[in-house]
CSV table of C-alpha atoms in Angstrom, one decimal:
chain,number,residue,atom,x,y,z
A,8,UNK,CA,0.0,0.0,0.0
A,9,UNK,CA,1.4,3.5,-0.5
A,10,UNK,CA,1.2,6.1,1.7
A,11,UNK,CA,1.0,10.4,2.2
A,12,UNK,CA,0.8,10.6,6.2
A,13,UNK,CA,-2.3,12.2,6.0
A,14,UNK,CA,-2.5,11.1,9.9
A,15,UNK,CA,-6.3,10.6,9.8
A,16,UNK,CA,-7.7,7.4,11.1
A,17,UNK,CA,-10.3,5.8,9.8
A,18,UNK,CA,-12.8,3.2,11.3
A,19,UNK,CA,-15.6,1.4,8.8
A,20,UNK,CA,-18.3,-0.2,10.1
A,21,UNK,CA,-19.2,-2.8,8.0
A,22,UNK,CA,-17.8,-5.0,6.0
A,23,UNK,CA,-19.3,-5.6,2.5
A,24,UNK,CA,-19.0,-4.1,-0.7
A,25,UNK,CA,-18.5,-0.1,0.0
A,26,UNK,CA,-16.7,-0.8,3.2
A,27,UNK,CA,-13.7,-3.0,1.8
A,28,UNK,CA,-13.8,-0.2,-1.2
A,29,UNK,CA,-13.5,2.1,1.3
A,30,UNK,CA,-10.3,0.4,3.2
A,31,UNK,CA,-8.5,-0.6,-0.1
A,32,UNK,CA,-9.2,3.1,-0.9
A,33,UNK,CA,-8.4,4.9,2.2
A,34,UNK,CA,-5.2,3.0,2.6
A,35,UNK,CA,-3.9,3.4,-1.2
A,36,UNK,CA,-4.3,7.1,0.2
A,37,UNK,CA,-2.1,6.2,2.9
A,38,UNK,CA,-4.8,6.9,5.9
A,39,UNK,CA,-5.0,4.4,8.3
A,40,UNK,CA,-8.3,2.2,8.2
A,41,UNK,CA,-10.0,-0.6,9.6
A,42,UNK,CA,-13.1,-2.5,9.1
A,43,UNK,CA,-15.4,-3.2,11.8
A,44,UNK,CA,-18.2,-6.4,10.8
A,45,UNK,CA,-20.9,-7.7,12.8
A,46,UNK,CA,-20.9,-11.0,11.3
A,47,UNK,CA,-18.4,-13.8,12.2
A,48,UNK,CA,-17.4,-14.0,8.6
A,49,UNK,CA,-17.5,-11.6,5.7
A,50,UNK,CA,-20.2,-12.6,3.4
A,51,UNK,CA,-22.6,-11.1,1.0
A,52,UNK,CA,-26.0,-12.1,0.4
A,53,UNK,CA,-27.8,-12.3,-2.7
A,54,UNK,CA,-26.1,-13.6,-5.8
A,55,UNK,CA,-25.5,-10.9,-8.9
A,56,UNK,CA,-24.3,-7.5,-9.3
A,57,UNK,CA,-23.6,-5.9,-12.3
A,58,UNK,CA,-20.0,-3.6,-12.3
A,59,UNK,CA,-20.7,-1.2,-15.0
A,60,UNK,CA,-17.6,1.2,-15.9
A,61,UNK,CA,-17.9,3.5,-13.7
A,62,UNK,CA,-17.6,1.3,-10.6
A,63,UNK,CA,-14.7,-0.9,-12.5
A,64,UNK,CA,-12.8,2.3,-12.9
A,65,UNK,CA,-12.2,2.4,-9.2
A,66,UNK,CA,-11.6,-1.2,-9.0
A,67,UNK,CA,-8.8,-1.9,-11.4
A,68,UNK,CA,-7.6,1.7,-9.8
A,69,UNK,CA,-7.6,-1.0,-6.9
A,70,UNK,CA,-5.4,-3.9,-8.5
A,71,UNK,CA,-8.8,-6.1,-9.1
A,72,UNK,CA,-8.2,-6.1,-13.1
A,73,UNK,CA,-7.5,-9.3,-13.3
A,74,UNK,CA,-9.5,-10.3,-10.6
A,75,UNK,CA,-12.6,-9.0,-12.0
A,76,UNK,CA,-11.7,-10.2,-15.2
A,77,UNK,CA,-11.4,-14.1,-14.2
A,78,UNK,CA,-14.4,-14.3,-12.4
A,79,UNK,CA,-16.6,-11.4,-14.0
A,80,UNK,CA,-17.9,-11.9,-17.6
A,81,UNK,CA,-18.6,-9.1,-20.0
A,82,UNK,CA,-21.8,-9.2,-21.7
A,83,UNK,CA,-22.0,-8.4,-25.1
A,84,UNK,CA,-25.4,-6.2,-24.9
A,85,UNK,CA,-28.2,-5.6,-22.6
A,86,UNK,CA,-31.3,-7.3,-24.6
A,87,UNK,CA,-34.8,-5.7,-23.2
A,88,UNK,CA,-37.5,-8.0,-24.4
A,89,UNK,CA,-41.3,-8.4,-24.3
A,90,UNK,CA,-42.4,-10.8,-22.0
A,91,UNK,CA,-44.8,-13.3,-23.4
A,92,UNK,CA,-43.5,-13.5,-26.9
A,93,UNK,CA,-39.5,-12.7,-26.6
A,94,UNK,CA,-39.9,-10.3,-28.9
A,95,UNK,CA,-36.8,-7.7,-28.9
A,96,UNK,CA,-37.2,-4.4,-27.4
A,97,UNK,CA,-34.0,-2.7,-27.4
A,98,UNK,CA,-30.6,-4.0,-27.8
A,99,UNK,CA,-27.9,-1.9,-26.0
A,100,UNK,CA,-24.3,-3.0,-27.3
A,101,UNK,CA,-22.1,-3.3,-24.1
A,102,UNK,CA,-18.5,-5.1,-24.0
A,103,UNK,CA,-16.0,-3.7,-26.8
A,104,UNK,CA,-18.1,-0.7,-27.3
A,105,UNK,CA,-19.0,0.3,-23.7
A,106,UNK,CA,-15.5,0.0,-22.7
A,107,UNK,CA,-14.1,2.1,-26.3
A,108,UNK,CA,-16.6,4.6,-25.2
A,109,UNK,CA,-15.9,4.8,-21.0
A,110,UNK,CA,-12.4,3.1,-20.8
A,111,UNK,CA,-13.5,0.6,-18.2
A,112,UNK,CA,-15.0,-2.7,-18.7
A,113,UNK,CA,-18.9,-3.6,-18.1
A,114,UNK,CA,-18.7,-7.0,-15.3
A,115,UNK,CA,-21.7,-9.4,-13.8
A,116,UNK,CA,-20.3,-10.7,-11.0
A,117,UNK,CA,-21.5,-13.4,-8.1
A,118,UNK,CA,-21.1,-11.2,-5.0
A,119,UNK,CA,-19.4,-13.5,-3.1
A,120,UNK,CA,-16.5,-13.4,-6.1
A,121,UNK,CA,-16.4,-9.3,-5.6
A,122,UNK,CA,-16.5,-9.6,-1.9
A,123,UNK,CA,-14.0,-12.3,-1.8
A,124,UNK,CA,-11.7,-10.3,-4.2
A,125,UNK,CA,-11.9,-6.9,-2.1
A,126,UNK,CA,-10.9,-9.4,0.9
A,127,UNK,CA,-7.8,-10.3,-0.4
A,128,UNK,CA,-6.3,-7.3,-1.4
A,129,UNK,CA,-6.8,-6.3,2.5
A,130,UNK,CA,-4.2,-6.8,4.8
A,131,UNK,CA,-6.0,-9.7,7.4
A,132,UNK,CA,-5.1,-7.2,10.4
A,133,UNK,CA,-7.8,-4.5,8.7
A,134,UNK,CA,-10.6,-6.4,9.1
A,135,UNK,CA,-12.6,-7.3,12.9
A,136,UNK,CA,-14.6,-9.2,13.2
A,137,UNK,CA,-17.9,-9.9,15.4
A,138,UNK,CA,-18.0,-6.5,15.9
A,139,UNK,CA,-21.7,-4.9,16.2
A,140,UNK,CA,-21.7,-1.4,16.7
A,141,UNK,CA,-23.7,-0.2,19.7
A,142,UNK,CA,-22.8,3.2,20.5
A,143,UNK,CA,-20.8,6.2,19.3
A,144,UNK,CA,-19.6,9.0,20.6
A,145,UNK,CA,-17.6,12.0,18.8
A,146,UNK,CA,-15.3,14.1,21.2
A,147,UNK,CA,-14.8,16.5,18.5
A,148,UNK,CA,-11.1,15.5,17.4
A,149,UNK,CA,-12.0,11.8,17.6
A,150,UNK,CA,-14.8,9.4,17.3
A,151,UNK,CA,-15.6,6.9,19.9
A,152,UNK,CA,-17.2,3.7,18.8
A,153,UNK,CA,-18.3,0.9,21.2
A,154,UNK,CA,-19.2,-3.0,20.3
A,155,UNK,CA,-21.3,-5.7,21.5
A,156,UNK,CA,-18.1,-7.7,22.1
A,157,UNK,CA,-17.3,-5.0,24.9
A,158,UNK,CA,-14.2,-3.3,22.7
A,159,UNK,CA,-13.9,0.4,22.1
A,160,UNK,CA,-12.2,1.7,19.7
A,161,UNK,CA,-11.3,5.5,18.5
A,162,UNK,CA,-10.6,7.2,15.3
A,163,UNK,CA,-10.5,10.3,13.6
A,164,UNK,CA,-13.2,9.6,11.3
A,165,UNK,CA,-16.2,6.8,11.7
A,166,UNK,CA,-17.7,5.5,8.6
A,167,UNK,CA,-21.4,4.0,8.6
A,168,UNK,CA,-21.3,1.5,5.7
A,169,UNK,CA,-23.0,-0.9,7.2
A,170,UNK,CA,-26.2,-1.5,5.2
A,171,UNK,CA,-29.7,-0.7,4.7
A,172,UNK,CA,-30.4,-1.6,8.3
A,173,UNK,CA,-27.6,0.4,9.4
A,174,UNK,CA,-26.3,1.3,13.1
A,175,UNK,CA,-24.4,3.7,12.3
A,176,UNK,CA,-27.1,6.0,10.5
A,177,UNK,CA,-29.7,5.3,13.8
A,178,UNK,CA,-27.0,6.3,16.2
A,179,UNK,CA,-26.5,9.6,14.5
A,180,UNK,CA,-29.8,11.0,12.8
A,181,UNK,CA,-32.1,8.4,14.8
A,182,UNK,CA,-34.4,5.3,14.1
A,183,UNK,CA,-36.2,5.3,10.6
A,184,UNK,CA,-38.0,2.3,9.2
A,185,UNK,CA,-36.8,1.0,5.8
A,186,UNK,CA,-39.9,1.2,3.1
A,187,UNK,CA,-41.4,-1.6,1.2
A,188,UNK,CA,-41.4,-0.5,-2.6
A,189,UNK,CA,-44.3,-2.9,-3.4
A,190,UNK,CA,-42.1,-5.6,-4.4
A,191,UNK,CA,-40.7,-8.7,-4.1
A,192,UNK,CA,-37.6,-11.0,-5.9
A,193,UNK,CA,-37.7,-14.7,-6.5
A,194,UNK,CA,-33.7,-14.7,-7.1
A,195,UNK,CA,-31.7,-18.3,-8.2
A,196,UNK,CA,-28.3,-19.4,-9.5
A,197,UNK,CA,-28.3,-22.4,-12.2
A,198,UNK,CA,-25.5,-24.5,-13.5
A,199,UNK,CA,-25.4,-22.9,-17.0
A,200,UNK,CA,-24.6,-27.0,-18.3
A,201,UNK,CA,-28.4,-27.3,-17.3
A,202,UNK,CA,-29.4,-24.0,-20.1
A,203,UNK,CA,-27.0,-25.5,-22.7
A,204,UNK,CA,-30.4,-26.2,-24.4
A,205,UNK,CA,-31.4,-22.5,-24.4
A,206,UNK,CA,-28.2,-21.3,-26.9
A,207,UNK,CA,-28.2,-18.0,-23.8
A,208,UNK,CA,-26.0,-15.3,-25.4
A,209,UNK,CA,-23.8,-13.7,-22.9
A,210,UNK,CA,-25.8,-10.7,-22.3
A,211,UNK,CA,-28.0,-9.7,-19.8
A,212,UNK,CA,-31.6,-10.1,-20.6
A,213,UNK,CA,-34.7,-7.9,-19.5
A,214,UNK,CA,-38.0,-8.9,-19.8
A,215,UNK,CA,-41.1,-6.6,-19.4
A,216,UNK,CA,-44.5,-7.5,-18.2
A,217,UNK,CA,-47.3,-6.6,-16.9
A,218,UNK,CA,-46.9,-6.1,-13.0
A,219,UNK,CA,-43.2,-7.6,-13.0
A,220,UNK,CA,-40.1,-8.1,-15.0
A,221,UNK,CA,-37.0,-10.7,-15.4
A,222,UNK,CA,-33.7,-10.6,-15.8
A,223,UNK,CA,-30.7,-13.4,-15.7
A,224,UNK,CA,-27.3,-13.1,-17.3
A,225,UNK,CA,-24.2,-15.3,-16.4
A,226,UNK,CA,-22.2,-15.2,-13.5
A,227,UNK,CA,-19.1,-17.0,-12.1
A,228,UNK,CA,-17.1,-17.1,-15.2
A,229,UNK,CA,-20.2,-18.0,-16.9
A,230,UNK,CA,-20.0,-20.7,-14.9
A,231,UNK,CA,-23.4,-19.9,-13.6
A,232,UNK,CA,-26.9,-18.4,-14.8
A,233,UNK,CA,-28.0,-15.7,-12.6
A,234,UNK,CA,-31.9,-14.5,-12.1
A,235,UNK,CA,-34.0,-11.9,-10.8
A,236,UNK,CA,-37.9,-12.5,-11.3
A,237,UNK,CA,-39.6,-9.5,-9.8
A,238,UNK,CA,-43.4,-9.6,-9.1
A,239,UNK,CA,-45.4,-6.4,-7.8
A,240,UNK,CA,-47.1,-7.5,-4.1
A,241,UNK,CA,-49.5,-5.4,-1.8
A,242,UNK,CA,-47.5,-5.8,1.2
A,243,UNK,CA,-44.8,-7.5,3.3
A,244,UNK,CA,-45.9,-9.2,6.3
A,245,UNK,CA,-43.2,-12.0,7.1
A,246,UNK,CA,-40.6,-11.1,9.6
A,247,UNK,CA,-37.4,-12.1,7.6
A,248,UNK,CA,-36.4,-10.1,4.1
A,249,UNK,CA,-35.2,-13.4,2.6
A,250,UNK,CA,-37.7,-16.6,2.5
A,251,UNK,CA,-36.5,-20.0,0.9
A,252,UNK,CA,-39.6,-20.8,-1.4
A,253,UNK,CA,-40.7,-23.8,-3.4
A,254,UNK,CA,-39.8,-23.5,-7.2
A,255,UNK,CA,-44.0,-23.9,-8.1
A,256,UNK,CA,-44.6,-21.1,-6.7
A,257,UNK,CA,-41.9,-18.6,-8.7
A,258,UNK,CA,-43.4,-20.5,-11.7
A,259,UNK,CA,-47.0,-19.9,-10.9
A,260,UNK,CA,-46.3,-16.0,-10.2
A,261,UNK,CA,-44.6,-16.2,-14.2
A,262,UNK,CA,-47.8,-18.4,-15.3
A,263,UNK,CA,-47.9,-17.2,-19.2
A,264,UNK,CA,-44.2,-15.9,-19.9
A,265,UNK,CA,-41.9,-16.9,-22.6
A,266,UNK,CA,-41.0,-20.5,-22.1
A,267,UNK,CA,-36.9,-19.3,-22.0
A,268,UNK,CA,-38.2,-17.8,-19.2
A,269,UNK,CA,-39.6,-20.3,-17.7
A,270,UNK,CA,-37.2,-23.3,-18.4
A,271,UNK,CA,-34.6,-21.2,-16.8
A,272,UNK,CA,-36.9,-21.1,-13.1
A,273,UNK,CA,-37.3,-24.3,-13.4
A,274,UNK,CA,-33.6,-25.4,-13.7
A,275,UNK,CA,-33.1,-23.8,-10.3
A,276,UNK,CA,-32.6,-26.1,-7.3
A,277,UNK,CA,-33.8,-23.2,-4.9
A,278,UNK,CA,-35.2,-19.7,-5.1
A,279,UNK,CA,-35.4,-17.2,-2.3
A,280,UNK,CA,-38.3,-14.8,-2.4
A,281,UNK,CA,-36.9,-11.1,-1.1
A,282,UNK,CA,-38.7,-8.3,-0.4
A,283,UNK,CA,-37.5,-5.5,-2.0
A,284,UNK,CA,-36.7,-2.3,0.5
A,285,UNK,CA,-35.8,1.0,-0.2
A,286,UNK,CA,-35.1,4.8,2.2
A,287,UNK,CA,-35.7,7.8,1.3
A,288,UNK,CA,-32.4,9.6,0.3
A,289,UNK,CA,-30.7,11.3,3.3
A,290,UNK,CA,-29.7,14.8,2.4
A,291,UNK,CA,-27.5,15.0,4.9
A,292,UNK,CA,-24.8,11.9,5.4
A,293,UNK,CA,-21.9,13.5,8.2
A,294,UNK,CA,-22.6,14.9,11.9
A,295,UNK,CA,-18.7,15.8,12.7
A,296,UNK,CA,-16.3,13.2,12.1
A,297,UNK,CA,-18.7,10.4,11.6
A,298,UNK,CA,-20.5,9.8,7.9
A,299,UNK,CA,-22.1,7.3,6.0
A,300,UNK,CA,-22.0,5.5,2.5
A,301,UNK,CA,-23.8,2.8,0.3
A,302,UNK,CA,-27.2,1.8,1.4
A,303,UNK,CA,-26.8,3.4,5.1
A,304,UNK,CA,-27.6,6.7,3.4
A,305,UNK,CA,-29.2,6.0,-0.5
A,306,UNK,CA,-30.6,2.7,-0.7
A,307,UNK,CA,-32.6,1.9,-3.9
A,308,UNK,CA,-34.4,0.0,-6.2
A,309,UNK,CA,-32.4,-2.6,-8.1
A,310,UNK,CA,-33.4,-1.5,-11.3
A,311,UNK,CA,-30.5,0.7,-12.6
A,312,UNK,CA,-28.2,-2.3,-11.7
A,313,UNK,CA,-26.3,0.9,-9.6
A,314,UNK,CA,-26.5,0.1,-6.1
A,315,UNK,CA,-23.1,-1.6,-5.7
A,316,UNK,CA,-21.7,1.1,-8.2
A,317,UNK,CA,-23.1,4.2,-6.2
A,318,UNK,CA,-21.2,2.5,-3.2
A,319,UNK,CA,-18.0,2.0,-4.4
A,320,UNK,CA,-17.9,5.4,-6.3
A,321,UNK,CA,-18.7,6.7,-2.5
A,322,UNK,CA,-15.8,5.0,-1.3
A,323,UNK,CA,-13.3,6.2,-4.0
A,324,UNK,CA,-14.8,9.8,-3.3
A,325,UNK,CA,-14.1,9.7,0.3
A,326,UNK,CA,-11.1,8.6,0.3
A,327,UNK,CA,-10.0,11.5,-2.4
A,328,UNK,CA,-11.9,14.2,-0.2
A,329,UNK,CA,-9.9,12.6,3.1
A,330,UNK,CA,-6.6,12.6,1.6
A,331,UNK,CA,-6.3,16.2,1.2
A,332,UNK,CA,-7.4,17.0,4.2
A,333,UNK,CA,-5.1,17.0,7.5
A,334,UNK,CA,-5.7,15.1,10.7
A,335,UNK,CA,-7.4,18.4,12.5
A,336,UNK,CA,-10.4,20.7,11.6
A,337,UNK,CA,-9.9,19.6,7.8
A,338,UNK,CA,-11.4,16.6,8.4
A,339,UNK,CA,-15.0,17.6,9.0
A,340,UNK,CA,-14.7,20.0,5.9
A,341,UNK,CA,-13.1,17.0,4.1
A,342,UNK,CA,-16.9,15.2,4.7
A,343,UNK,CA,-18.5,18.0,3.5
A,344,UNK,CA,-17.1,18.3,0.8
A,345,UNK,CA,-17.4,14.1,0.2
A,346,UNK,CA,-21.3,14.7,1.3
A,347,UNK,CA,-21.5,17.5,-1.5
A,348,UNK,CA,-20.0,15.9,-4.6
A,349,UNK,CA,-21.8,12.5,-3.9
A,350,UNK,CA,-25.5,13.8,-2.5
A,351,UNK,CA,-26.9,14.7,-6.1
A,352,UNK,CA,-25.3,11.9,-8.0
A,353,UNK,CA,-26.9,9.6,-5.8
A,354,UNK,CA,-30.3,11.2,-5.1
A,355,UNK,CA,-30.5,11.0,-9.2
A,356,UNK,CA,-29.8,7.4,-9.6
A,357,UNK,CA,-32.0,7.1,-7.0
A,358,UNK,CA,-35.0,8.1,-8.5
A,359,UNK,CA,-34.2,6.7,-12.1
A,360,UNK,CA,-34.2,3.2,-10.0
A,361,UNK,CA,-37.5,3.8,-8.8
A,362,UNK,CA,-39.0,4.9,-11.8
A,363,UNK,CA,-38.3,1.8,-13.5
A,364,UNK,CA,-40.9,0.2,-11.6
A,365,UNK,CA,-43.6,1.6,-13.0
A,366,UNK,CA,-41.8,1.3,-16.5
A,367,UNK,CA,-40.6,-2.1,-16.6
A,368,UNK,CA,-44.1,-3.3,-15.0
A,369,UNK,CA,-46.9,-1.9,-17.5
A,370,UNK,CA,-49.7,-3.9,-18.5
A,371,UNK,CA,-50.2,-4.4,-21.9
A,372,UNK,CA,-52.0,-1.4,-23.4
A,373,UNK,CA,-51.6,2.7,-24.6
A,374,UNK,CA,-48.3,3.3,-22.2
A,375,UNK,CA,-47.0,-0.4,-22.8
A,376,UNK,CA,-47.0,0.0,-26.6
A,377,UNK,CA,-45.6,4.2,-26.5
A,378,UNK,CA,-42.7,2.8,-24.1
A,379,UNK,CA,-42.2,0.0,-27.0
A,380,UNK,CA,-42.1,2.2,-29.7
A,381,UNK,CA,-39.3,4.6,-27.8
A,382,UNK,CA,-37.4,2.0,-27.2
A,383,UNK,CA,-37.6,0.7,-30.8
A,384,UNK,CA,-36.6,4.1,-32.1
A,385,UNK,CA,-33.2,4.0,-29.7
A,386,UNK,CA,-34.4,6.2,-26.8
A,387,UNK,CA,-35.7,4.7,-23.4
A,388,UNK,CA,-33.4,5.7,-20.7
A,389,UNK,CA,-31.1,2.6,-21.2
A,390,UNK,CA,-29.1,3.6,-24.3
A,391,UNK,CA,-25.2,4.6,-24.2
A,392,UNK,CA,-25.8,8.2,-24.7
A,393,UNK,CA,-28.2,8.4,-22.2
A,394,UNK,CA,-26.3,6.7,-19.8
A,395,UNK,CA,-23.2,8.4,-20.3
A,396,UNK,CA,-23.4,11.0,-17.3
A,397,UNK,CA,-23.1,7.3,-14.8
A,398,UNK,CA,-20.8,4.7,-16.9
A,399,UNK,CA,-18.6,8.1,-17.8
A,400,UNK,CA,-18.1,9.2,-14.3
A,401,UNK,CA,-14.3,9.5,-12.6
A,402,UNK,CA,-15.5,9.1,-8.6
A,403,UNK,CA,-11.7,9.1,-8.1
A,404,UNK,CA,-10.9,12.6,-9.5
């Protein structure tokens, strides 16, 4: 790792995605961080995530190229496609032109792969842990944070990325209740030997219907077939976020959709049916030294494919805003200024995520066949040139 002795100390709570970002960032920047995680283990739930160029620029700035690039898989386009026919959409080039046109590769990634890459970059000494936060207090030249395990630790700046549930965020602004979106995911991985049958390019596939879409790509080196089957629900009763359910039922809420579709639910050995949460975007992230990133502050909707993005472009942001900033007073400008540049961004991906609800869910009529017809004619929100401003930004600058 290089360093600058900055001086600032850094302590993350959390330990997926944006907080290992943050470390591998932080200490490239030579400011001392560690990672506090409640969990006995790092591990990510869930199963894909999509690394579009914008989030890849930070992590071959990180040494993962050839990480990335032995467990990630490019996809040659992003095919949108009606949902009881097949019938093409839109077909968005990716791979060689994405990367001509942004300099960074396109990646869909198992989670586990990313996290498990980030890990290893990481000295072993960076990361505690069994460590749930409990309390914080900031002393104004340090922040005190306190565990379940009974250790304290101090540092000049305390990072919340700990999650959509996060600690960190209640202890400083106060409790707030995640919202259910009014929706839910059947999510599965299949041996891609099972789909051999199906002739799947290597792209990743959305289909639009009425009340829900689908999407699947490959995964693991191509290895294995991802999928997200998204249903509209009225509301979210069960206790737990994440419910192993039986393969009939995924199939019975996708009763009617194009037998690819289908065959590729029912090549799954298990789905889990997730309720899909979102927040409200804070406009505020840092009290003093403490601040937050990832979902702790803009959690969305999955369909932009930008949550884990927005995360680590956070990461890569705060550790440029930290870096020039000394170990005194600096430091609470230095989050400011992280909280200013990354606010906006954020609150606008944000609501492009959940606008794609009502888009990728209308019933077949008027809108259904207008939204068609844009996307036919190359407009629609997904194209290059419309998503330039996110696959073109430089988080690190």
């Amino acid at each position: 790792m290089t360093t600058d002795g900055t001086g600032v100390s850094v302590a993350i709570i959390g330990g997926g995605i944006g907080g290992l970002t943050a470390a591998l960032s932080l200490l490239r920047r030579g400011i001392d961080a560690h990672v506090y995680e409640r969990a006995a283990e790092l591990s990510e739930v869930g199963a894909g995530v999509q690394i579009s160029p914008n989030a890849s620029r930070v992590l071959h700035g990180l040494g993962l190229a050839d990480e990335l690039a032995r467990t990630g898989v490019k996809p040659v386009a992003l095919h949108q496609r009606r949902w009881d026919d097949g019938r093409t959409l839109a077909r968005t080039p990716l791979a060689g032109p994405l990367e001509a046109a942004f300099g960074f590769p396109h990646y869909l990634m198992h989670r586990a792969d990313l996290l498990a890459a980030l890990a290893a970059r990481l000295p072993a000494d960076r990361v505690r842990l069994d460590h749930r936060l409990t309390a914080l207090t900031d002393h104004g030249d340090r922040v005190e944070a306190r565990f379940a395990n009974g250790a304290r630790v101090e540092a000049g700046v305390l990072v919340g990325a700990d999650g959509i549930h996060s600690a960190t965020r209640g202890l400083l602004f106060g409790p707030e209740r995640p919202r259910f979106t009014g929706c839910a995911a059947y999510r599965g991985l299949v041996p891609a030997d099972r789909l051999k049958g199906l002739g799947l390019e290597t792209t990743t596939q959305l289909w639009m219907g009425p009340g829900g879409h689908f999407v699947h790509y490959f995964v693991a080196g191509g290895r294995l077939v991802n999928f997200v089957a998204i249903k509209e629900q009225d509301t979210w009763t069960r206790e737990s976020w994440t419910d192993r359910r039986d393969v009939a039922e995924a199939l019975a809420a996708f009763e009617g959709w194009h037998p690819q579709v289908r065959a590729i639910m029912e090549a799954v050995d298990e789905t889990y049916l997730w309720a899909l949460f979102d927040r409200a975007p804070l406009r505020r992230w840092s009290a003093g030294r403490v601040t937050l990133l990832g979902d702790a502050c803009h959690a969305m909707l999955p369909f932009m494919a930008q949550g884990a993005a927005m995360a680590v472009e956070d990461a890569a942001t705060l550790a440029s805003c930290l870096a020039a900033a000394g170990p005194g007073p600096e430091v609470e400008a230095a989050l400011r200024r992280y909280e200013a540049a990354r606010v906006p961004r954020t609150t606008r991906v944000h609501a492009l995520s959940a606008a794609g609800k009502t888009r990728y869910h209308l019933p077949d009529g008027p809108e259904q066949r207008a939204r068609d017809a844009e996307l036919a004619g190359g407009a629609g929100g997904l194209s290059l040139d419309a998503l330039a401003w996110i696959y073109g930004h430089d988080a690190t600058a």
